[in-house]
Tab-separated table of C-alpha atoms and ligand atoms in Angstrom:
chain	number	residue	atom	x	y	z
A	1	MET	CA	23.815	6.594	16.565
A	2	THR	CA	20.446	7.027	16.524
A	3	PRO	CA	18.950	8.964	13.738
A	4	LYS	CA	16.481	11.908	13.645
A	5	LYS	CA	14.141	10.620	13.039
A	6	PRO	CA	13.038	6.294	13.942
A	7	TYR	CA	12.057	5.909	10.288
A	8	LYS	CA	12.238	6.671	6.572
A	9	GLU	CA	9.392	9.084	5.553
A	10	PHE	CA	7.627	9.105	3.018
A	11	SER	CA	7.680	12.599	2.409
A	12	ASP	CA	11.259	12.190	2.890
A	13	PHE	CA	11.577	10.759	0.389
A	14	LEU	CA	9.260	12.864	-2.220
A	15	ASN	CA	11.335	15.492	-0.426
A	16	SER	CA	14.747	14.284	-1.585
A	17	ILE	CA	13.096	14.197	-5.669
A	18	PHE	CA	11.131	17.323	-5.500
A	19	PRO	CA	12.581	20.651	-4.672
A	20	PHE	CA	8.427	21.682	-3.867
A	21	LYS	CA	6.252	20.459	-2.060
A	22	VAL	CA	4.208	17.260	-3.117
A	23	GLN	CA	0.794	16.021	-2.921
A	24	LYS	CA	-0.829	12.510	-4.134
A	25	ILE	CA	-4.338	12.790	-5.618
A	26	SER	CA	-6.227	9.415	-4.975
A	27	VAL	CA	-7.932	8.787	-8.451
A	28	ASN	CA	-10.480	5.480	-9.442
A	29	ALA	CA	-9.867	5.071	-13.071
A	30	GLY	CA	-13.044	2.326	-12.554
A	31	PHE	CA	-11.088	-0.628	-13.233
A	32	THR	CA	-12.196	-4.114	-11.729
A	33	CYS	CA	-10.152	-6.870	-10.439
A	34	PRO	CA	-9.090	-10.151	-12.043
A	35	ASN	CA	-9.186	-12.381	-8.758
A	36	ARG	CA	-13.188	-11.791	-9.848
A	37	ASP	CA	-13.575	-11.871	-13.143
A	38	GLY	CA	-12.278	-15.586	-13.045
A	39	THR	CA	-8.699	-14.801	-15.036
A	40	LYS	CA	-6.769	-15.084	-11.833
A	41	GLY	CA	-9.235	-16.317	-9.379
A	42	VAL	CA	-12.770	-16.114	-8.385
A	43	GLY	CA	-14.938	-14.451	-5.350
A	44	GLY	CA	-11.658	-11.977	-4.444
A	45	CYS	CA	-9.366	-12.141	-1.591
A	46	THR	CA	-11.666	-13.066	1.372
A	47	TYR	CA	-10.904	-9.605	3.326
A	48	CYS	CA	-11.995	-7.461	0.146
A	49	ASN	CA	-15.307	-5.779	0.794
A	50	ASN	CA	-17.967	-6.761	-2.864
A	51	GLN	CA	-19.741	-4.204	-2.421
A	52	SER	CA	-17.331	-1.415	-3.501
A	53	PHE	CA	-17.586	-3.364	-6.969
A	54	SER	CA	-21.116	-2.302	-7.455
A	55	PRO	CA	-21.423	0.192	-10.155
A	56	ALA	CA	-24.446	1.908	-7.818
A	57	TYR	CA	-21.562	2.275	-4.881
A	58	GLY	CA	-19.554	5.652	-5.042
A	59	GLY	CA	-22.148	7.475	-7.732
A	60	PRO	CA	-21.588	7.850	-11.076
A	61	ARG	CA	-18.105	7.590	-12.284
A	62	ARG	CA	-15.578	9.997	-12.744
A	63	SER	CA	-13.244	10.897	-15.669
A	64	VAL	CA	-9.537	11.201	-13.750
A	65	THR	CA	-9.671	14.494	-14.731
A	66	GLU	CA	-12.759	15.601	-12.424
A	67	GLN	CA	-11.238	13.784	-9.549
A	68	MET	CA	-8.026	15.624	-10.187
A	69	ASP	CA	-10.659	18.863	-10.156
A	70	GLU	CA	-12.019	17.786	-6.929
A	71	GLY	CA	-8.981	15.878	-4.915
A	72	VAL	CA	-6.041	19.289	-6.278
A	73	ALA	CA	-8.890	22.514	-4.928
A	74	PHE	CA	-8.812	21.262	-1.318
A	75	PHE	CA	-4.583	21.985	-1.777
A	76	ARG	CA	-4.449	24.564	-3.963
A	77	ARG	CA	-6.256	27.070	-2.491
A	78	LYS	CA	-3.653	26.414	0.982
A	79	TYR	CA	-0.981	25.698	-0.926
A	80	PRO	CA	-0.816	27.336	-4.688
A	81	GLN	CA	3.260	26.347	-5.303
A	82	MET	CA	2.232	22.904	-4.842
A	83	LYS	CA	2.185	19.627	-7.080
A	84	TYR	CA	0.709	16.743	-7.308
A	85	LEU	CA	1.533	12.836	-8.571
A	86	ALA	CA	-2.109	11.210	-9.101
A	87	TYR	CA	-2.184	8.237	-7.294
A	88	PHE	CA	-4.099	5.124	-9.130
A	89	GLN	CA	-4.770	3.030	-6.035
A	90	SER	CA	-8.171	1.364	-6.708
A	91	TYR	CA	-8.922	-2.109	-7.701
A	92	THR	CA	-6.170	-3.507	-10.074
A	93	ASN	CA	-4.893	-0.542	-11.971
A	94	THR	CA	-2.595	-2.181	-14.140
A	95	TYR	CA	-5.787	-4.715	-15.567
A	96	ASP	CA	-7.342	-3.425	-19.147
A	97	SER	CA	-6.336	-3.231	-22.455
A	98	LEU	CA	-2.614	-1.660	-22.786
A	99	GLU	CA	-4.116	1.123	-24.920
A	100	LYS	CA	-6.746	2.306	-22.390
A	101	LEU	CA	-4.137	2.351	-19.652
A	102	ILE	CA	-2.165	4.493	-21.203
A	103	ALA	CA	-4.569	6.857	-22.333
A	104	LEU	CA	-5.647	7.006	-18.119
A	105	TYR	CA	-2.042	7.189	-16.721
A	106	GLU	CA	-1.555	10.090	-19.729
A	107	GLU	CA	-4.532	11.799	-18.929
A	108	ALA	CA	-3.232	12.137	-14.737
A	109	LEU	CA	-0.702	13.206	-16.447
A	110	ARG	CA	-2.021	16.228	-18.632
A	111	TYR	CA	-3.799	16.986	-15.411
A	112	PRO	CA	-1.927	20.761	-14.915
A	113	ASP	CA	0.791	20.424	-11.930
A	114	THR	CA	1.096	16.650	-11.989
A	115	VAL	CA	4.317	15.591	-11.718
A	116	GLY	CA	4.196	12.000	-11.807
A	117	ILE	CA	2.279	9.009	-10.940
A	118	ILE	CA	1.787	6.072	-8.372
A	119	VAL	CA	0.371	2.915	-9.786
A	120	GLY	CA	-0.838	0.266	-7.360
A	121	THR	CA	-1.217	-3.524	-9.058
A	122	ARG	CA	-0.766	-7.098	-8.166
A	123	PRO	CA	2.072	-8.742	-8.399
A	124	ASP	CA	0.407	-11.412	-11.295
A	125	CYS	CA	-0.871	-7.930	-13.326
A	126	MET	CA	2.167	-6.442	-15.412
A	127	PRO	CA	3.062	-7.499	-18.711
A	128	ASN	CA	5.875	-6.346	-19.688
A	129	GLU	CA	4.594	-4.279	-22.499
A	130	LEU	CA	3.404	-2.301	-19.763
A	131	LEU	CA	6.506	-2.196	-17.690
A	132	ASN	CA	8.878	-0.774	-20.791
A	133	TYR	CA	5.852	2.115	-21.109
A	134	PHE	CA	6.523	3.009	-17.285
A	135	ALA	CA	10.451	2.536	-17.830
A	136	GLU	CA	9.947	5.332	-20.754
A	137	LEU	CA	7.533	7.569	-18.801
A	138	LYS	CA	9.989	7.808	-15.598
A	139	LYS	CA	12.864	8.772	-18.476
A	140	HIS	CA	10.697	12.104	-17.618
A	141	THR	CA	8.626	11.750	-15.103
A	142	PHE	CA	8.128	10.687	-10.998
A	143	VAL	CA	6.506	7.042	-11.900
A	144	MET	CA	6.361	4.381	-8.712
A	145	ILE	CA	4.557	0.953	-8.931
A	146	GLU	CA	2.586	-0.730	-5.513
A	147	TYR	CA	2.372	-4.228	-5.350
A	148	GLY	CA	-0.325	-5.548	-2.890
A	149	LEU	CA	1.789	-8.331	-1.661
A	150	GLU	CA	-0.744	-9.163	1.462
A	151	SER	CA	1.519	-12.261	3.181
A	152	THR	CA	4.874	-13.637	1.820
A	153	PHE	CA	3.501	-17.210	3.082
A	154	ASP	CA	1.870	-19.018	0.495
A	155	PRO	CA	-0.474	-20.960	3.159
A	156	THR	CA	-1.892	-17.768	4.383
A	157	LEU	CA	-2.192	-16.269	0.048
A	158	GLN	CA	-4.256	-19.374	-0.300
A	159	PHE	CA	-6.242	-19.358	2.570
A	160	ILE	CA	-7.190	-15.641	1.778
A	161	ASN	CA	-8.034	-16.653	-2.254
A	162	ARG	CA	-5.216	-14.086	-3.088
A	163	GLY	CA	-4.933	-15.856	-6.149
A	164	HIS	CA	-1.600	-15.735	-6.873
A	165	THR	CA	2.246	-17.010	-4.767
A	166	TYR	CA	4.933	-15.233	-2.994
A	167	ALA	CA	7.197	-15.792	-5.920
A	168	GLN	CA	4.916	-14.442	-8.295
A	169	SER	CA	5.539	-11.558	-6.078
A	170	GLU	CA	9.383	-11.573	-5.989
A	171	GLU	CA	9.497	-11.835	-9.934
A	172	ALA	CA	7.262	-8.511	-9.960
A	173	ILE	CA	9.477	-7.015	-7.935
A	174	HIS	CA	12.276	-7.627	-9.060
A	175	ARG	CA	11.459	-7.408	-12.716
A	176	THR	CA	10.114	-3.925	-12.290
A	177	ALA	CA	13.081	-2.647	-9.920
A	178	GLN	CA	15.588	-3.594	-12.713
A	179	LYS	CA	13.863	-1.445	-14.519
A	180	GLY	CA	15.080	1.515	-12.638
A	181	ILE	CA	10.999	2.343	-11.490
A	182	TYR	CA	10.378	3.265	-7.822
A	183	THR	CA	9.073	0.032	-6.648
A	184	GLY	CA	6.441	-0.345	-3.210
A	185	ALA	CA	4.908	-3.328	-1.512
A	186	HIS	CA	1.626	-3.928	0.631
A	187	ILE	CA	2.004	-6.212	3.358
A	188	ILE	CA	-1.205	-7.442	5.468
A	189	LEU	CA	-0.148	-7.625	10.048
A	190	GLY	CA	-2.768	-10.384	11.274
A	191	LEU	CA	-4.078	-12.125	8.942
A	192	PRO	CA	-5.558	-15.895	10.055
A	193	GLY	CA	-2.932	-18.406	10.851
A	194	GLU	CA	-0.360	-16.025	11.189
A	195	SER	CA	1.628	-15.930	14.791
A	196	ARG	CA	3.535	-13.200	15.394
A	197	GLU	CA	6.744	-14.862	14.715
A	198	LEU	CA	5.273	-15.642	11.413
A	199	MET	CA	4.589	-11.643	10.199
A	200	LEU	CA	8.071	-10.914	12.013
A	201	SER	CA	9.410	-13.403	8.972
A	202	HIS	CA	7.977	-11.360	6.327
A	203	VAL	CA	10.250	-8.747	6.900
A	204	ASP	CA	13.552	-10.480	6.583
A	205	LYS	CA	11.997	-11.841	3.066
A	206	LEU	CA	10.823	-7.981	2.036
A	207	SER	CA	14.177	-6.890	3.243
A	208	ALA	CA	16.311	-8.638	0.595
A	209	LEU	CA	13.995	-7.400	-2.074
A	210	PRO	CA	14.844	-4.594	-4.394
A	211	LEU	CA	11.873	-2.092	-2.915
A	212	THR	CA	11.667	1.689	-2.516
A	213	SER	CA	8.820	1.301	-0.215
A	214	LEU	CA	6.814	-0.488	2.491
A	215	LYS	CA	3.080	-0.211	3.599
A	216	LEU	CA	2.122	-2.132	5.780
A	217	HIS	CA	-1.097	-2.421	7.424
A	218	GLN	CA	-3.444	-3.749	10.254
A	219	LEU	CA	-6.273	-6.628	9.099
A	220	GLN	CA	-10.003	-4.898	9.295
A	221	LEU	CA	-12.450	-7.191	9.466
A	222	ILE	CA	-15.048	-5.135	7.251
A	223	ARG	CA	-18.416	-5.765	6.363
A	224	GLY	CA	-19.590	-8.380	3.416
A	225	THR	CA	-16.354	-9.907	2.941
A	226	VAL	CA	-15.621	-13.983	2.991
A	227	MET	CA	-13.412	-13.270	5.982
A	228	ALA	CA	-16.300	-11.376	7.779
A	229	LYS	CA	-18.185	-14.232	7.801
A	230	GLN	CA	-15.340	-16.821	9.121
A	231	TYR	CA	-15.005	-14.628	11.878
A	232	GLU	CA	-18.791	-15.055	12.851
A	233	ALA	CA	-18.404	-18.800	12.787
A	234	HIS	CA	-14.357	-19.026	13.864
A	235	PRO	CA	-13.216	-15.919	15.930
A	236	GLU	CA	-10.477	-18.163	17.112
A	237	TRP	CA	-9.385	-18.021	13.911
A	238	PHE	CA	-8.415	-14.621	14.488
A	239	ASN	CA	-6.692	-12.339	16.235
A	240	LEU	CA	-7.492	-8.852	16.120
A	241	PHE	CA	-4.944	-6.604	17.474
A	242	GLU	CA	-5.137	-4.414	20.477
A	243	VAL	CA	-3.352	-0.534	19.539
A	244	ASP	CA	-0.736	-1.024	21.656
A	245	GLU	CA	0.607	-4.581	20.665
A	246	TYR	CA	-0.577	-3.507	17.175
A	247	ILE	CA	2.286	-0.780	17.790
A	248	ASP	CA	4.855	-3.208	18.862
A	249	LEU	CA	4.422	-5.665	16.357
A	250	CYS	CA	5.145	-2.516	14.143
A	251	ILE	CA	8.024	-1.626	15.763
A	252	ASP	CA	9.523	-4.964	15.695
A	253	PHE	CA	8.848	-5.086	12.143
A	254	ALA	CA	10.806	-1.958	11.740
A	255	GLU	CA	13.841	-2.849	13.799
A	256	ARG	CA	14.087	-5.806	11.244
A	257	LEU	CA	13.418	-3.926	8.431
A	258	ASN	CA	16.138	-2.555	5.447
A	259	PRO	CA	16.718	1.397	6.549
A	260	ASP	CA	17.087	2.123	3.097
A	261	PHE	CA	13.447	1.258	2.045
A	262	VAL	CA	10.919	3.631	3.242
A	263	ILE	CA	8.441	3.014	5.563
A	264	GLU	CA	4.751	5.006	3.986
A	265	ARG	CA	2.560	3.673	6.425
A	266	PHE	CA	1.724	1.843	9.586
A	267	VAL	CA	-2.280	1.644	9.455
A	268	SER	CA	-5.120	2.133	7.063
A	269	GLN	CA	-8.369	3.068	7.898
A	270	SER	CA	-12.252	1.884	6.154
A	271	PRO	CA	-14.766	4.328	6.369
A	272	LYS	CA	-16.359	3.667	10.444
A	273	GLU	CA	-19.723	2.669	8.012
A	274	LEU	CA	-17.537	-0.446	7.075
A	275	LEU	CA	-15.582	-1.755	9.946
A	276	ILE	CA	-16.862	-4.425	11.888
A	277	ALA	CA	-13.606	-4.757	13.693
A	278	PRO	CA	-10.349	-3.593	15.114
A	279	ASP	CA	-12.189	-0.373	15.928
A	280	TRP	CA	-9.376	1.692	17.639
A	281	GLY	CA	-10.928	5.457	17.146
A	282	LEU	CA	-7.517	6.950	16.259
A	283	LYS	CA	-7.168	8.877	13.743
A	284	ASN	CA	-3.813	8.662	11.281
A	285	TYR	CA	-2.194	11.363	12.987
A	286	GLU	CA	-3.360	10.121	16.507
A	287	PHE	CA	-1.289	7.115	15.536
A	288	THR	CA	1.606	8.291	14.512
A	289	ALA	CA	2.240	10.041	17.614
A	290	LYS	CA	1.487	7.147	19.418
A	291	ILE	CA	4.147	4.997	17.225
A	292	LEU	CA	7.013	7.645	17.310
A	293	LYS	CA	6.376	8.221	21.216
A	294	ARG	CA	6.272	4.113	21.498
A	295	PHE	CA	9.606	4.723	19.734
A	296	ALA	CA	11.735	6.831	21.578
A	297	GLN	CA	10.715	4.932	24.337
A	298	ARG	CA	12.004	1.436	23.154
A	299	GLU	CA	15.497	3.603	21.669
A	300	THR	CA	14.724	2.057	18.987
A	301	TYR	CA	14.462	2.447	14.905
A	302	GLN	CA	14.228	1.117	11.377
A	303	GLY	CA	16.875	-1.282	10.757
A	304	ARG	CA	18.909	-1.726	13.814
A	305	LEU	CA	18.070	-5.256	14.510
A	306	TYR	CA	18.805	-5.133	10.120
A	307	LYS	CA	21.395	-7.923	9.386
A	308	HIS	CA	22.671	-7.210	5.509
A	309	CYS	CA	22.801	-10.857	4.551
A	310	GLN	CA	24.605	-11.070	1.120
B	1	SF4	S1	-8.438	-6.694	-2.766
B	1	SF4	FE1	-7.384	-6.518	-4.564
B	1	SF4	S2	-6.736	-8.364	-5.846
B	1	SF4	FE2	-8.100	-8.734	-4.130
B	1	SF4	S3	-9.927	-8.596	-5.170
B	1	SF4	FE3	-9.825	-6.919	-4.326
B	1	SF4	S4	-9.535	-5.702	-5.454
B	1	SF4	FE4	-8.533	-7.769	-6.014
């Protein structure tokens, strides 16, 4: 039987947990990245924009509370009953001393009407003591850890200078989920050297993991990155999707995906001034409308071709 919605949306997941409207508020807590300072690697991932690491970028650093104030102000006017999740999104949000990390998470959690945190990080940056802290925290508040995997194929991870392997991603996901913590993963579709078939093979590996949610996004070439230089020198290494081609790939991906996973997003939008390609000129909601229309045309849905093989 075809389900009412063709894929499991993040808003439905939140609605199943909270009896009120919840909104994520992005926080940049000023962390850096171990793939740049030599701890895990140097130079960073090839698609990552160096500029954003400059202290001048984005103006003077504002506190977590100030950022929550600003993010919440917009919604509070429209939805006075709304509650919030602090989303530690930028860079590696578990890369500092335990003491400092906890102080920043707790500053966010003290903010009025904040009902949880979402923490984005690398799979090789989750020490056990921090995971134990999150396991305690989740007993009384919402906690989700989001890992940037980007690929499940080690030669790709090497090529993009990720500084970790897929086995490390699997290990971190298992360790986190075993503590009963909601666990998310992030994948980029269209990385150099990955054929359509190889990209679709990610989904079978991911489906076997104890994940709560998955974010997909298309490869975007960003100014000032190593990848932008590679593109200039070797455009043949890249297959930048046309929007309709990407939509069909996402739907093929969703059809094979574990139907229990939430698909939090299919697409990402970098600031226009930084984006080299592909520039589809679509807002997120326009992309969503297109993908929903295509799901309907294809009469398909998430998990239709999922084979549970355990
Ligand atoms: S993408 Fe993340 S891990 Fe890679 S260099 Fe940028 S901040 Fe570091």
